[in-house]
């Protein structure tokens, strides 16, 4: 057993023993331990992960939102790779998430656990990382308690997730938009938000001010978005040549 595998087993055993019923799903994939926590335990588990000596996750290094609408869908056949690769300007079936005119916007599908909040934790004491995930109970107004009282480094991360995904963090001291412009309507990273946006803005020299108007460009697919599961992601020996001889 190598040291990394030993660290994973120590961590997973401690998570199961200390968190007990508060621990949801636990997975170990590609050397990374990840857990799912119910919304009612989000703050309590976060504090335990920070304060318990067997965890000591003193630093939150990242937090983001996830929208699982259309998760796993591809927009053209990708089972057979081509010799020339994919065209970055693919034109054809342009009906994937986010690819529509705003006036023809579709109704969002009902997807169980559509939104998620994912945080990455680091323990300097034990040299370990952990991914924690939580699904807000409502998809119409996704809301979770803010982690500010546990890791104050989460301040701008939660603001970013609120701005881009519309996830509300209850108790955040300054939950304002971070990246979009003043008066922006909608949340750009939601998959039911059009990739071309809703309006365009430019400076009108005749009027001497900034004016808004409808978007005039047409939506088009730029890159393939496919979930792959093949040999590239399987555990491989450090030296593959030794297994091929």
JSON list of C-alpha atoms in Angstrom, two decimals:
[
{"chain": "A", "resi": 1, "resn": "UNK", "atom": "CA", "xyz": [0.00, 0.00, 0.00]},
{"chain": "A", "resi": 2, "resn": "UNK", "atom": "CA", "xyz": [1.49, 3.36, -0.99]},
{"chain": "A", "resi": 3, "resn": "UNK", "atom": "CA", "xyz": [1.34, 6.39, 1.31]},
{"chain": "A", "resi": 4, "resn": "UNK", "atom": "CA", "xyz": [-1.44, 8.15, -0.63]},
{"chain": "A", "resi": 5, "resn": "UNK", "atom": "CA", "xyz": [-3.71, 5.10, -0.43]},
{"chain": "A", "resi": 6, "resn": "UNK", "atom": "CA", "xyz": [-2.99, 4.89, 3.28]},
{"chain": "A", "resi": 7, "resn": "UNK", "atom": "CA", "xyz": [-3.90, 8.55, 3.76]},
{"chain": "A", "resi": 8, "resn": "UNK", "atom": "CA", "xyz": [-7.19, 8.03, 1.93]},
{"chain": "A", "resi": 9, "resn": "UNK", "atom": "CA", "xyz": [-8.15, 5.07, 4.09]},
{"chain": "A", "resi": 10, "resn": "UNK", "atom": "CA", "xyz": [-7.28, 6.94, 7.28]},
{"chain": "A", "resi": 11, "resn": "UNK", "atom": "CA", "xyz": [-9.36, 9.93, 6.20]},
{"chain": "A", "resi": 12, "resn": "UNK", "atom": "CA", "xyz": [-12.39, 7.94, 5.04]},
{"chain": "A", "resi": 13, "resn": "UNK", "atom": "CA", "xyz": [-12.41, 5.90, 8.26]},
{"chain": "A", "resi": 14, "resn": "UNK", "atom": "CA", "xyz": [-12.24, 9.06, 10.37]},
{"chain": "A", "resi": 15, "resn": "UNK", "atom": "CA", "xyz": [-15.02, 10.73, 8.36]},
{"chain": "A", "resi": 16, "resn": "UNK", "atom": "CA", "xyz": [-17.34, 7.76, 8.84]},
{"chain": "A", "resi": 17, "resn": "UNK", "atom": "CA", "xyz": [-16.54, 7.44, 12.54]},
{"chain": "A", "resi": 18, "resn": "UNK", "atom": "CA", "xyz": [-16.66, 11.10, 13.56]},
{"chain": "A", "resi": 19, "resn": "UNK", "atom": "CA", "xyz": [-19.47, 12.40, 11.33]},
{"chain": "A", "resi": 20, "resn": "UNK", "atom": "CA", "xyz": [-21.72, 9.36, 11.63]},
{"chain": "A", "resi": 21, "resn": "UNK", "atom": "CA", "xyz": [-25.26, 10.00, 10.38]},
{"chain": "A", "resi": 22, "resn": "UNK", "atom": "CA", "xyz": [-24.33, 13.53, 9.30]},
{"chain": "A", "resi": 23, "resn": "UNK", "atom": "CA", "xyz": [-22.18, 12.05, 6.53]},
{"chain": "A", "resi": 24, "resn": "UNK", "atom": "CA", "xyz": [-23.97, 11.51, 3.23]},
{"chain": "A", "resi": 25, "resn": "UNK", "atom": "CA", "xyz": [-22.35, 9.97, 0.17]},
{"chain": "A", "resi": 26, "resn": "UNK", "atom": "CA", "xyz": [-18.60, 9.28, 0.39]},
{"chain": "A", "resi": 27, "resn": "UNK", "atom": "CA", "xyz": [-16.50, 8.57, -2.70]},
{"chain": "A", "resi": 28, "resn": "UNK", "atom": "CA", "xyz": [-12.85, 8.09, -3.53]},
{"chain": "A", "resi": 29, "resn": "UNK", "atom": "CA", "xyz": [-12.11, 8.79, -7.18]},
{"chain": "A", "resi": 30, "resn": "UNK", "atom": "CA", "xyz": [-8.77, 9.45, -8.85]},
{"chain": "A", "resi": 31, "resn": "UNK", "atom": "CA", "xyz": [-7.11, 9.79, -5.47]},
{"chain": "A", "resi": 32, "resn": "UNK", "atom": "CA", "xyz": [-9.60, 12.40, -4.24]},
{"chain": "A", "resi": 33, "resn": "UNK", "atom": "CA", "xyz": [-11.94, 11.92, -1.28]},
{"chain": "A", "resi": 34, "resn": "UNK", "atom": "CA", "xyz": [-15.30, 13.68, -1.59]},
{"chain": "A", "resi": 35, "resn": "UNK", "atom": "CA", "xyz": [-18.35, 13.71, 0.67]},
{"chain": "A", "resi": 36, "resn": "UNK", "atom": "CA", "xyz": [-21.92, 14.96, 0.39]},
{"chain": "A", "resi": 37, "resn": "UNK", "atom": "CA", "xyz": [-23.53, 16.76, 3.31]},
{"chain": "A", "resi": 38, "resn": "UNK", "atom": "CA", "xyz": [-27.23, 17.51, 3.83]},
{"chain": "A", "resi": 39, "resn": "UNK", "atom": "CA", "xyz": [-28.16, 21.23, 4.05]},
{"chain": "A", "resi": 40, "resn": "UNK", "atom": "CA", "xyz": [-29.19, 20.98, 7.71]},
{"chain": "A", "resi": 41, "resn": "UNK", "atom": "CA", "xyz": [-25.69, 19.73, 8.62]},
{"chain": "A", "resi": 42, "resn": "UNK", "atom": "CA", "xyz": [-23.72, 22.03, 6.28]},
{"chain": "A", "resi": 43, "resn": "UNK", "atom": "CA", "xyz": [-22.41, 24.42, 8.95]},
{"chain": "A", "resi": 44, "resn": "UNK", "atom": "CA", "xyz": [-22.06, 21.81, 11.69]},
{"chain": "A", "resi": 45, "resn": "UNK", "atom": "CA", "xyz": [-20.01, 19.44, 9.52]},
{"chain": "A", "resi": 46, "resn": "UNK", "atom": "CA", "xyz": [-17.90, 22.32, 8.20]},
{"chain": "A", "resi": 47, "resn": "UNK", "atom": "CA", "xyz": [-17.01, 23.34, 11.76]},
{"chain": "A", "resi": 48, "resn": "UNK", "atom": "CA", "xyz": [-16.12, 19.74, 12.66]},
{"chain": "A", "resi": 49, "resn": "UNK", "atom": "CA", "xyz": [-13.91, 19.42, 9.60]},
{"chain": "A", "resi": 50, "resn": "UNK", "atom": "CA", "xyz": [-12.08, 22.57, 10.66]},
{"chain": "A", "resi": 51, "resn": "UNK", "atom": "CA", "xyz": [-11.80, 21.94, 14.41]},
{"chain": "A", "resi": 52, "resn": "UNK", "atom": "CA", "xyz": [-11.54, 18.18, 14.90]},
{"chain": "A", "resi": 53, "resn": "UNK", "atom": "CA", "xyz": [-7.86, 17.20, 15.30]},
{"chain": "A", "resi": 54, "resn": "UNK", "atom": "CA", "xyz": [-8.20, 14.21, 12.97]},
{"chain": "A", "resi": 55, "resn": "UNK", "atom": "CA", "xyz": [-9.32, 16.55, 10.17]},
{"chain": "A", "resi": 56, "resn": "UNK", "atom": "CA", "xyz": [-7.88, 20.04, 10.80]},
{"chain": "A", "resi": 57, "resn": "UNK", "atom": "CA", "xyz": [-9.07, 21.43, 7.48]},
{"chain": "A", "resi": 58, "resn": "UNK", "atom": "CA", "xyz": [-8.04, 24.95, 8.36]},
{"chain": "A", "resi": 59, "resn": "UNK", "atom": "CA", "xyz": [-8.23, 26.40, 4.86]},
{"chain": "A", "resi": 60, "resn": "UNK", "atom": "CA", "xyz": [-11.02, 26.61, 2.31]},
{"chain": "A", "resi": 61, "resn": "UNK", "atom": "CA", "xyz": [-9.22, 27.04, -0.99]},
{"chain": "A", "resi": 62, "resn": "UNK", "atom": "CA", "xyz": [-12.21, 27.19, -3.35]},
{"chain": "A", "resi": 63, "resn": "UNK", "atom": "CA", "xyz": [-16.00, 27.12, -3.54]},
{"chain": "A", "resi": 64, "resn": "UNK", "atom": "CA", "xyz": [-18.16, 27.05, -6.64]},
{"chain": "A", "resi": 65, "resn": "UNK", "atom": "CA", "xyz": [-21.67, 26.37, -7.82]},
{"chain": "A", "resi": 66, "resn": "UNK", "atom": "CA", "xyz": [-22.76, 23.59, -10.19]},
{"chain": "A", "resi": 67, "resn": "UNK", "atom": "CA", "xyz": [-25.84, 23.36, -12.41]},
{"chain": "A", "resi": 68, "resn": "UNK", "atom": "CA", "xyz": [-26.68, 19.75, -13.36]},
{"chain": "A", "resi": 69, "resn": "UNK", "atom": "CA", "xyz": [-29.35, 20.71, -15.90]},
{"chain": "A", "resi": 70, "resn": "UNK", "atom": "CA", "xyz": [-28.53, 18.69, -19.03]},
{"chain": "A", "resi": 71, "resn": "UNK", "atom": "CA", "xyz": [-25.69, 16.92, -17.23]},
{"chain": "A", "resi": 72, "resn": "UNK", "atom": "CA", "xyz": [-24.22, 14.15, -19.38]},
{"chain": "A", "resi": 73, "resn": "UNK", "atom": "CA", "xyz": [-25.89, 15.25, -22.61]},
{"chain": "A", "resi": 74, "resn": "UNK", "atom": "CA", "xyz": [-23.78, 15.60, -25.73]},
{"chain": "A", "resi": 75, "resn": "UNK", "atom": "CA", "xyz": [-24.68, 17.52, -28.85]},
{"chain": "A", "resi": 76, "resn": "UNK", "atom": "CA", "xyz": [-23.33, 15.21, -31.52]},
{"chain": "A", "resi": 77, "resn": "UNK", "atom": "CA", "xyz": [-21.96, 11.70, -31.81]},
{"chain": "A", "resi": 78, "resn": "UNK", "atom": "CA", "xyz": [-18.58, 11.42, -30.09]},
{"chain": "A", "resi": 79, "resn": "UNK", "atom": "CA", "xyz": [-18.12, 7.68, -29.66]},
{"chain": "A", "resi": 80, "resn": "UNK", "atom": "CA", "xyz": [-15.78, 7.50, -32.65]},
{"chain": "A", "resi": 81, "resn": "UNK", "atom": "CA", "xyz": [-12.91, 9.96, -32.65]},
{"chain": "A", "resi": 82, "resn": "UNK", "atom": "CA", "xyz": [-12.12, 11.63, -35.97]},
{"chain": "A", "resi": 83, "resn": "UNK", "atom": "CA", "xyz": [-8.70, 12.09, -37.50]},
{"chain": "A", "resi": 84, "resn": "UNK", "atom": "CA", "xyz": [-9.17, 15.84, -37.79]},
{"chain": "A", "resi": 85, "resn": "UNK", "atom": "CA", "xyz": [-10.75, 16.44, -34.41]},
{"chain": "A", "resi": 86, "resn": "UNK", "atom": "CA", "xyz": [-13.84, 18.52, -33.69]},
{"chain": "A", "resi": 87, "resn": "UNK", "atom": "CA", "xyz": [-14.64, 21.76, -35.45]},
{"chain": "A", "resi": 88, "resn": "UNK", "atom": "CA", "xyz": [-14.67, 24.67, -33.01]},
{"chain": "A", "resi": 89, "resn": "UNK", "atom": "CA", "xyz": [-17.36, 26.27, -35.16]},
{"chain": "A", "resi": 90, "resn": "UNK", "atom": "CA", "xyz": [-19.71, 23.32, -35.34]},
{"chain": "A", "resi": 91, "resn": "UNK", "atom": "CA", "xyz": [-23.04, 24.13, -36.93]},
{"chain": "A", "resi": 92, "resn": "UNK", "atom": "CA", "xyz": [-25.98, 21.77, -36.74]},
{"chain": "A", "resi": 93, "resn": "UNK", "atom": "CA", "xyz": [-28.14, 20.77, -33.80]},
{"chain": "A", "resi": 94, "resn": "UNK", "atom": "CA", "xyz": [-27.75, 23.84, -31.62]},
{"chain": "A", "resi": 95, "resn": "UNK", "atom": "CA", "xyz": [-30.26, 22.90, -28.95]},
{"chain": "A", "resi": 96, "resn": "UNK", "atom": "CA", "xyz": [-27.98, 22.23, -26.00]},
{"chain": "A", "resi": 97, "resn": "UNK", "atom": "CA", "xyz": [-28.27, 24.03, -22.65]},
{"chain": "A", "resi": 98, "resn": "UNK", "atom": "CA", "xyz": [-27.89, 27.78, -23.03]},
{"chain": "A", "resi": 99, "resn": "UNK", "atom": "CA", "xyz": [-28.12, 27.77, -26.85]},
{"chain": "A", "resi": 100, "resn": "UNK", "atom": "CA", "xyz": [-31.34, 29.58, -27.71]},
{"chain": "A", "resi": 101, "resn": "UNK", "atom": "CA", "xyz": [-32.66, 33.02, -28.44]},
{"chain": "A", "resi": 102, "resn": "UNK", "atom": "CA", "xyz": [-33.95, 34.73, -25.33]},
{"chain": "A", "resi": 103, "resn": "UNK", "atom": "CA", "xyz": [-37.41, 35.27, -26.80]},
{"chain": "A", "resi": 104, "resn": "UNK", "atom": "CA", "xyz": [-37.58, 31.50, -27.47]},
{"chain": "A", "resi": 105, "resn": "UNK", "atom": "CA", "xyz": [-36.18, 30.50, -24.09]},
{"chain": "A", "resi": 106, "resn": "UNK", "atom": "CA", "xyz": [-37.24, 27.04, -22.88]},
{"chain": "A", "resi": 107, "resn": "UNK", "atom": "CA", "xyz": [-38.75, 26.23, -19.56]},
{"chain": "A", "resi": 108, "resn": "UNK", "atom": "CA", "xyz": [-36.22, 24.81, -17.11]},
{"chain": "A", "resi": 109, "resn": "UNK", "atom": "CA", "xyz": [-36.57, 21.08, -16.62]},
{"chain": "A", "resi": 110, "resn": "UNK", "atom": "CA", "xyz": [-37.32, 19.52, -13.27]},
{"chain": "A", "resi": 111, "resn": "UNK", "atom": "CA", "xyz": [-33.99, 17.97, -12.25]},
{"chain": "A", "resi": 112, "resn": "UNK", "atom": "CA", "xyz": [-33.58, 16.45, -8.77]},
{"chain": "A", "resi": 113, "resn": "UNK", "atom": "CA", "xyz": [-30.71, 18.19, -6.97]},
{"chain": "A", "resi": 114, "resn": "UNK", "atom": "CA", "xyz": [-30.18, 20.48, -9.93]},
{"chain": "A", "resi": 115, "resn": "UNK", "atom": "CA", "xyz": [-27.86, 22.89, -8.09]},
{"chain": "A", "resi": 116, "resn": "UNK", "atom": "CA", "xyz": [-24.91, 22.06, -5.88]},
{"chain": "A", "resi": 117, "resn": "UNK", "atom": "CA", "xyz": [-22.30, 23.93, -3.89]},
{"chain": "A", "resi": 118, "resn": "UNK", "atom": "CA", "xyz": [-18.84, 22.35, -3.92]},
{"chain": "A", "resi": 119, "resn": "UNK", "atom": "CA", "xyz": [-15.98, 23.41, -1.65]},
{"chain": "A", "resi": 120, "resn": "UNK", "atom": "CA", "xyz": [-12.35, 22.32, -1.66]},
{"chain": "A", "resi": 121, "resn": "UNK", "atom": "CA", "xyz": [-10.63, 22.04, 1.73]},
{"chain": "A", "resi": 122, "resn": "UNK", "atom": "CA", "xyz": [-6.95, 21.76, 2.67]},
{"chain": "A", "resi": 123, "resn": "UNK", "atom": "CA", "xyz": [-5.38, 20.48, 5.90]},
{"chain": "A", "resi": 124, "resn": "UNK", "atom": "CA", "xyz": [-1.84, 21.78, 6.35]},
{"chain": "A", "resi": 125, "resn": "UNK", "atom": "CA", "xyz": [-1.40, 19.68, 9.48]},
{"chain": "A", "resi": 126, "resn": "UNK", "atom": "CA", "xyz": [-2.13, 16.36, 7.74]},
{"chain": "A", "resi": 127, "resn": "UNK", "atom": "CA", "xyz": [-1.32, 17.37, 4.15]},
{"chain": "A", "resi": 128, "resn": "UNK", "atom": "CA", "xyz": [-4.76, 16.27, 2.93]},
{"chain": "A", "resi": 129, "resn": "UNK", "atom": "CA", "xyz": [-7.46, 17.61, 0.68]},
{"chain": "A", "resi": 130, "resn": "UNK", "atom": "CA", "xyz": [-11.19, 17.03, 0.82]},
{"chain": "A", "resi": 131, "resn": "UNK", "atom": "CA", "xyz": [-14.11, 17.93, -1.43]},
{"chain": "A", "resi": 132, "resn": "UNK", "atom": "CA", "xyz": [-17.45, 18.63, 0.25]},
{"chain": "A", "resi": 133, "resn": "UNK", "atom": "CA", "xyz": [-20.72, 18.98, -1.67]},
{"chain": "A", "resi": 134, "resn": "UNK", "atom": "CA", "xyz": [-24.20, 20.11, -0.68]},
{"chain": "A", "resi": 135, "resn": "UNK", "atom": "CA", "xyz": [-27.44, 20.31, -2.67]},
{"chain": "A", "resi": 136, "resn": "UNK", "atom": "CA", "xyz": [-29.71, 23.26, -1.79]},
{"chain": "A", "resi": 137, "resn": "UNK", "atom": "CA", "xyz": [-33.21, 21.99, -0.93]},
{"chain": "A", "resi": 138, "resn": "UNK", "atom": "CA", "xyz": [-34.97, 24.25, -3.46]},
{"chain": "A", "resi": 139, "resn": "UNK", "atom": "CA", "xyz": [-34.14, 24.62, -7.16]},
{"chain": "A", "resi": 140, "resn": "UNK", "atom": "CA", "xyz": [-36.42, 27.64, -7.62]},
{"chain": "A", "resi": 141, "resn": "UNK", "atom": "CA", "xyz": [-34.49, 29.58, -4.98]},
{"chain": "A", "resi": 142, "resn": "UNK", "atom": "CA", "xyz": [-31.33, 27.62, -4.14]},
{"chain": "A", "resi": 143, "resn": "UNK", "atom": "CA", "xyz": [-30.19, 28.65, -0.68]},
{"chain": "A", "resi": 144, "resn": "UNK", "atom": "CA", "xyz": [-27.62, 27.44, 1.84]},
{"chain": "A", "resi": 145, "resn": "UNK", "atom": "CA", "xyz": [-26.16, 28.90, 5.04]},
{"chain": "A", "resi": 146, "resn": "UNK", "atom": "CA", "xyz": [-23.00, 30.92, 4.48]},
{"chain": "A", "resi": 147, "resn": "UNK", "atom": "CA", "xyz": [-19.68, 29.39, 5.53]},
{"chain": "A", "resi": 148, "resn": "UNK", "atom": "CA", "xyz": [-18.28, 32.81, 6.48]},
{"chain": "A", "resi": 149, "resn": "UNK", "atom": "CA", "xyz": [-18.24, 32.02, 10.20]},
{"chain": "A", "resi": 150, "resn": "UNK", "atom": "CA", "xyz": [-16.22, 28.85, 9.53]},
{"chain": "A", "resi": 151, "resn": "UNK", "atom": "CA", "xyz": [-13.78, 29.99, 6.82]},
{"chain": "A", "resi": 152, "resn": "UNK", "atom": "CA", "xyz": [-13.83, 33.72, 6.09]},
{"chain": "A", "resi": 153, "resn": "UNK", "atom": "CA", "xyz": [-11.85, 33.07, 2.90]},
{"chain": "A", "resi": 154, "resn": "UNK", "atom": "CA", "xyz": [-15.17, 31.98, 1.36]},
{"chain": "A", "resi": 155, "resn": "UNK", "atom": "CA", "xyz": [-16.40, 35.58, 1.13]},
{"chain": "A", "resi": 156, "resn": "UNK", "atom": "CA", "xyz": [-15.81, 36.26, -2.57]},
{"chain": "A", "resi": 157, "resn": "UNK", "atom": "CA", "xyz": [-16.33, 32.63, -3.58]},
{"chain": "A", "resi": 158, "resn": "UNK", "atom": "CA", "xyz": [-19.90, 32.74, -2.26]},
{"chain": "A", "resi": 159, "resn": "UNK", "atom": "CA", "xyz": [-20.47, 36.09, -3.95]},
{"chain": "A", "resi": 160, "resn": "UNK", "atom": "CA", "xyz": [-19.25, 34.60, -7.21]},
{"chain": "A", "resi": 161, "resn": "UNK", "atom": "CA", "xyz": [-21.57, 31.57, -6.90]},
{"chain": "A", "resi": 162, "resn": "UNK", "atom": "CA", "xyz": [-24.45, 33.92, -6.11]},
{"chain": "A", "resi": 163, "resn": "UNK", "atom": "CA", "xyz": [-23.68, 36.11, -9.10]},
{"chain": "A", "resi": 164, "resn": "UNK", "atom": "CA", "xyz": [-23.15, 33.35, -11.66]},
{"chain": "A", "resi": 165, "resn": "UNK", "atom": "CA", "xyz": [-25.58, 30.66, -10.42]},
{"chain": "A", "resi": 166, "resn": "UNK", "atom": "CA", "xyz": [-28.10, 32.54, -8.30]},
{"chain": "A", "resi": 167, "resn": "UNK", "atom": "CA", "xyz": [-27.31, 30.49, -5.18]},
{"chain": "A", "resi": 168, "resn": "UNK", "atom": "CA", "xyz": [-28.16, 32.52, -2.08]},
{"chain": "A", "resi": 169, "resn": "UNK", "atom": "CA", "xyz": [-25.92, 32.16, 0.99]},
{"chain": "A", "resi": 170, "resn": "UNK", "atom": "CA", "xyz": [-27.96, 33.01, 4.04]},
{"chain": "A", "resi": 171, "resn": "UNK", "atom": "CA", "xyz": [-26.04, 35.03, 6.61]},
{"chain": "A", "resi": 172, "resn": "UNK", "atom": "CA", "xyz": [-23.40, 36.33, 4.20]},
{"chain": "A", "resi": 173, "resn": "UNK", "atom": "CA", "xyz": [-22.52, 39.88, 5.32]},
{"chain": "A", "resi": 174, "resn": "UNK", "atom": "CA", "xyz": [-22.27, 41.39, 1.82]},
{"chain": "A", "resi": 175, "resn": "UNK", "atom": "CA", "xyz": [-23.93, 39.18, -0.79]},
{"chain": "A", "resi": 176, "resn": "UNK", "atom": "CA", "xyz": [-23.62, 41.39, -3.86]},
{"chain": "A", "resi": 177, "resn": "UNK", "atom": "CA", "xyz": [-22.83, 40.60, -7.48]},
{"chain": "A", "resi": 178, "resn": "UNK", "atom": "CA", "xyz": [-19.12, 40.30, -8.10]},
{"chain": "A", "resi": 179, "resn": "UNK", "atom": "CA", "xyz": [-18.50, 39.86, -11.85]},
{"chain": "A", "resi": 180, "resn": "UNK", "atom": "CA", "xyz": [-21.55, 41.07, -13.76]},
{"chain": "A", "resi": 181, "resn": "UNK", "atom": "CA", "xyz": [-22.43, 44.70, -14.43]},
{"chain": "A", "resi": 182, "resn": "UNK", "atom": "CA", "xyz": [-24.75, 46.94, -12.43]},
{"chain": "A", "resi": 183, "resn": "UNK", "atom": "CA", "xyz": [-28.37, 46.12, -13.18]},
{"chain": "A", "resi": 184, "resn": "UNK", "atom": "CA", "xyz": [-27.53, 42.76, -14.78]},
{"chain": "A", "resi": 185, "resn": "UNK", "atom": "CA", "xyz": [-30.56, 40.45, -14.89]},
{"chain": "A", "resi": 186, "resn": "UNK", "atom": "CA", "xyz": [-30.13, 36.68, -14.60]},
{"chain": "A", "resi": 187, "resn": "UNK", "atom": "CA", "xyz": [-27.26, 34.37, -13.72]},
{"chain": "A", "resi": 188, "resn": "UNK", "atom": "CA", "xyz": [-24.86, 33.58, -16.61]},
{"chain": "A", "resi": 189, "resn": "UNK", "atom": "CA", "xyz": [-23.72, 30.10, -15.55]},
{"chain": "A", "resi": 190, "resn": "UNK", "atom": "CA", "xyz": [-27.21, 28.65, -15.30]},
{"chain": "A", "resi": 191, "resn": "UNK", "atom": "CA", "xyz": [-27.82, 26.33, -18.21]},
{"chain": "A", "resi": 192, "resn": "UNK", "atom": "CA", "xyz": [-31.21, 27.88, -18.88]},
{"chain": "A", "resi": 193, "resn": "UNK", "atom": "CA", "xyz": [-29.52, 31.24, -19.44]},
{"chain": "A", "resi": 194, "resn": "UNK", "atom": "CA", "xyz": [-28.71, 31.94, -23.13]},
{"chain": "A", "resi": 195, "resn": "UNK", "atom": "CA", "xyz": [-25.01, 31.84, -23.98]},
{"chain": "A", "resi": 196, "resn": "UNK", "atom": "CA", "xyz": [-25.40, 34.95, -26.13]},
{"chain": "A", "resi": 197, "resn": "UNK", "atom": "CA", "xyz": [-27.00, 36.87, -23.25]},
{"chain": "A", "resi": 198, "resn": "UNK", "atom": "CA", "xyz": [-30.20, 38.90, -23.37]},
{"chain": "A", "resi": 199, "resn": "UNK", "atom": "CA", "xyz": [-29.08, 42.39, -24.36]},
{"chain": "A", "resi": 200, "resn": "UNK", "atom": "CA", "xyz": [-26.11, 44.12, -25.94]},
{"chain": "A", "resi": 201, "resn": "UNK", "atom": "CA", "xyz": [-24.67, 47.44, -24.79]},
{"chain": "A", "resi": 202, "resn": "UNK", "atom": "CA", "xyz": [-22.70, 50.08, -26.69]},
{"chain": "A", "resi": 203, "resn": "UNK", "atom": "CA", "xyz": [-21.94, 53.78, -26.61]},
{"chain": "A", "resi": 204, "resn": "UNK", "atom": "CA", "xyz": [-24.09, 55.85, -28.95]},
{"chain": "A", "resi": 205, "resn": "UNK", "atom": "CA", "xyz": [-22.19, 58.94, -30.10]},
{"chain": "A", "resi": 206, "resn": "UNK", "atom": "CA", "xyz": [-25.32, 60.69, -31.35]},
{"chain": "A", "resi": 207, "resn": "UNK", "atom": "CA", "xyz": [-27.14, 60.24, -28.05]},
{"chain": "A", "resi": 208, "resn": "UNK", "atom": "CA", "xyz": [-23.97, 60.74, -26.05]},
{"chain": "A", "resi": 209, "resn": "UNK", "atom": "CA", "xyz": [-24.68, 57.85, -23.70]},
{"chain": "A", "resi": 210, "resn": "UNK", "atom": "CA", "xyz": [-24.62, 54.10, -23.30]},
{"chain": "A", "resi": 211, "resn": "UNK", "atom": "CA", "xyz": [-27.62, 52.37, -24.86]},
{"chain": "A", "resi": 212, "resn": "UNK", "atom": "CA", "xyz": [-28.98, 48.86, -24.56]},
{"chain": "A", "resi": 213, "resn": "UNK", "atom": "CA", "xyz": [-30.50, 46.78, -27.35]},
{"chain": "A", "resi": 214, "resn": "UNK", "atom": "CA", "xyz": [-31.41, 43.21, -28.29]},
{"chain": "A", "resi": 215, "resn": "UNK", "atom": "CA", "xyz": [-28.65, 40.74, -29.04]},
{"chain": "A", "resi": 216, "resn": "UNK", "atom": "CA", "xyz": [-28.10, 40.42, -32.80]},
{"chain": "A", "resi": 217, "resn": "UNK", "atom": "CA", "xyz": [-25.64, 37.52, -33.00]},
{"chain": "A", "resi": 218, "resn": "UNK", "atom": "CA", "xyz": [-26.74, 33.94, -33.58]},
{"chain": "A", "resi": 219, "resn": "UNK", "atom": "CA", "xyz": [-25.95, 31.18, -31.05]},
{"chain": "A", "resi": 220, "resn": "UNK", "atom": "CA", "xyz": [-23.51, 28.48, -32.15]},
{"chain": "A", "resi": 221, "resn": "UNK", "atom": "CA", "xyz": [-21.64, 25.62, -30.55]},
{"chain": "A", "resi": 222, "resn": "UNK", "atom": "CA", "xyz": [-17.97, 26.39, -29.97]},
{"chain": "A", "resi": 223, "resn": "UNK", "atom": "CA", "xyz": [-16.57, 23.31, -28.23]},
{"chain": "A", "resi": 224, "resn": "UNK", "atom": "CA", "xyz": [-17.85, 19.80, -27.55]},
{"chain": "A", "resi": 225, "resn": "UNK", "atom": "CA", "xyz": [-19.13, 19.20, -24.03]},
{"chain": "A", "resi": 226, "resn": "UNK", "atom": "CA", "xyz": [-18.97, 15.48, -23.35]},
{"chain": "A", "resi": 227, "resn": "UNK", "atom": "CA", "xyz": [-18.52, 13.39, -20.23]},
{"chain": "A", "resi": 228, "resn": "UNK", "atom": "CA", "xyz": [-15.91, 10.81, -21.12]},
{"chain": "A", "resi": 229, "resn": "UNK", "atom": "CA", "xyz": [-15.33, 7.47, -19.45]},
{"chain": "A", "resi": 230, "resn": "UNK", "atom": "CA", "xyz": [-12.48, 5.61, -21.08]},
{"chain": "A", "resi": 231, "resn": "UNK", "atom": "CA", "xyz": [-8.99, 4.28, -20.47]},
{"chain": "A", "resi": 232, "resn": "UNK", "atom": "CA", "xyz": [-7.50, 7.75, -20.08]},
{"chain": "A", "resi": 233, "resn": "UNK", "atom": "CA", "xyz": [-9.18, 8.10, -16.71]},
{"chain": "A", "resi": 234, "resn": "UNK", "atom": "CA", "xyz": [-8.49, 4.59, -15.40]},
{"chain": "A", "resi": 235, "resn": "UNK", "atom": "CA", "xyz": [-5.77, 4.05, -12.83]},
{"chain": "A", "resi": 236, "resn": "UNK", "atom": "CA", "xyz": [-2.54, 3.37, -14.69]},
{"chain": "A", "resi": 237, "resn": "UNK", "atom": "CA", "xyz": [0.86, 2.18, -13.47]},
{"chain": "A", "resi": 238, "resn": "UNK", "atom": "CA", "xyz": [3.44, 4.91, -13.14]},
{"chain": "A", "resi": 239, "resn": "UNK", "atom": "CA", "xyz": [5.49, 3.32, -15.93]},
{"chain": "A", "resi": 240, "resn": "UNK", "atom": "CA", "xyz": [3.14, 1.95, -18.56]},
{"chain": "A", "resi": 241, "resn": "UNK", "atom": "CA", "xyz": [6.02, 0.67, -20.64]},
{"chain": "A", "resi": 242, "resn": "UNK", "atom": "CA", "xyz": [6.77, -1.99, -18.07]},
{"chain": "A", "resi": 243, "resn": "UNK", "atom": "CA", "xyz": [3.28, -3.45, -18.55]},
{"chain": "A", "resi": 244, "resn": "UNK", "atom": "CA", "xyz": [3.44, -3.38, -22.33]},
{"chain": "A", "resi": 245, "resn": "UNK", "atom": "CA", "xyz": [6.69, -5.29, -22.73]}
]
